[in-house]
Amino acid sequence: MNLNRRSLLQALISTGLLLAGGMAMAKPIVLGFAQVGAESEWRSANTQSIKEAAPAAGITLKFSDAQQKQENQIKAIRSYIAQKVDVIAFSPVVESGWETVLREAKAAKIPVILTDRAVDVKDDSLYATFIGSDFVAEGRKAGKWLLDNYKGKGDVNIVELQGTVGSAPAIDRKKGFEEVIKGDARYKIIRSQTGDFTRAKGKEVMEAFLKAEGNKINVLYAHNDDMAIGAIQAIEDAGLKPGKDIIIISIDAVKGAFEAMIAGKLNVTIECNPQLGPQLMDAAKKVVAGEALPKRIETIEGIFPMETAAKVFPSRKY
Ligand code: GYE
């Protein structure tokens, strides 16, 4: 074998395109993932799941964090298109404004998988599948828990901490909750504002709610655990007892929520599973192989009231 041929073979072996024995190996799939940010415990668990699932599935992952900004996500998707990755996945920070970049991916023949949050586009051929939770159902579960468990008499004054404005979970969790409480005229949302899914903003907005409404607040409905945890701090700072003076309902079921429930400060959390990594890798392989996927792949979730927290906590994975 002449020198050039040998060095070419060695280059192929070192890039993984050829096994040392001379057997050809399939090129690993390259997946470009555009994450929302690192705004919550849920998001950190989601990122970890994706980062662990990729190498386990033999997939090369390119990962970017958009710091909760749509423009950054669009930039990341465009750079994945320019790099000619095999498949793009992303968790859209908001629902609208994706048509142009999705058309660019389609024109480049790169399939797109949506994870966690949905987009609002007319042409659903712009993405291969959407893997994630049913946020309307989560909102309904939160509302139903309240109707079934609230013990007080008279009007029930609710304050709501919404997620990121325009995001699928904020829109849908509000919708599902309102749909259920509408059935009983005693239940009223007296204040509703975004806390952008973070602890810091949850605390800040809850402080404003308490200043405006004082002791009138009976219930807090937070669209995620982190905002509820921030709000618990504000409630304690105001000299009130979270979980008793104000009943608190939130969504995600992350470890921080279990700790708050065990401490008696959070009444219930509705599960939203962030461990989407293995399902995403599976879908990526199928889509690259040209297999058709269902347009919607749903995750299965539960409800955890305070009374069950200590028992369930040791088995929680996020
Ligand atoms: O509930 C929240 C996170 O999109 C389901 O985003 C996700 C939400 C989750 O920041 O904690």
CSV table of C-alpha atoms in Angstrom, one decimal, residues 6 105 198 220 223 232 256 263:
chain,number,residue,atom,x,y,z
A,6,ARG,CA,-2.5,4.4,4.1
A,105,ALA,CA,-34.8,24.1,7.0
A,198,THR,CA,-38.1,32.0,36.8
A,220,LEU,CA,-51.7,31.0,44.0
A,223,HIS,CA,-47.4,27.8,35.8
A,232,ILE,CA,-43.2,31.2,48.6
A,256,GLY,CA,-37.5,21.7,44.6
A,263,ALA,CA,-41.8,21.5,54.3
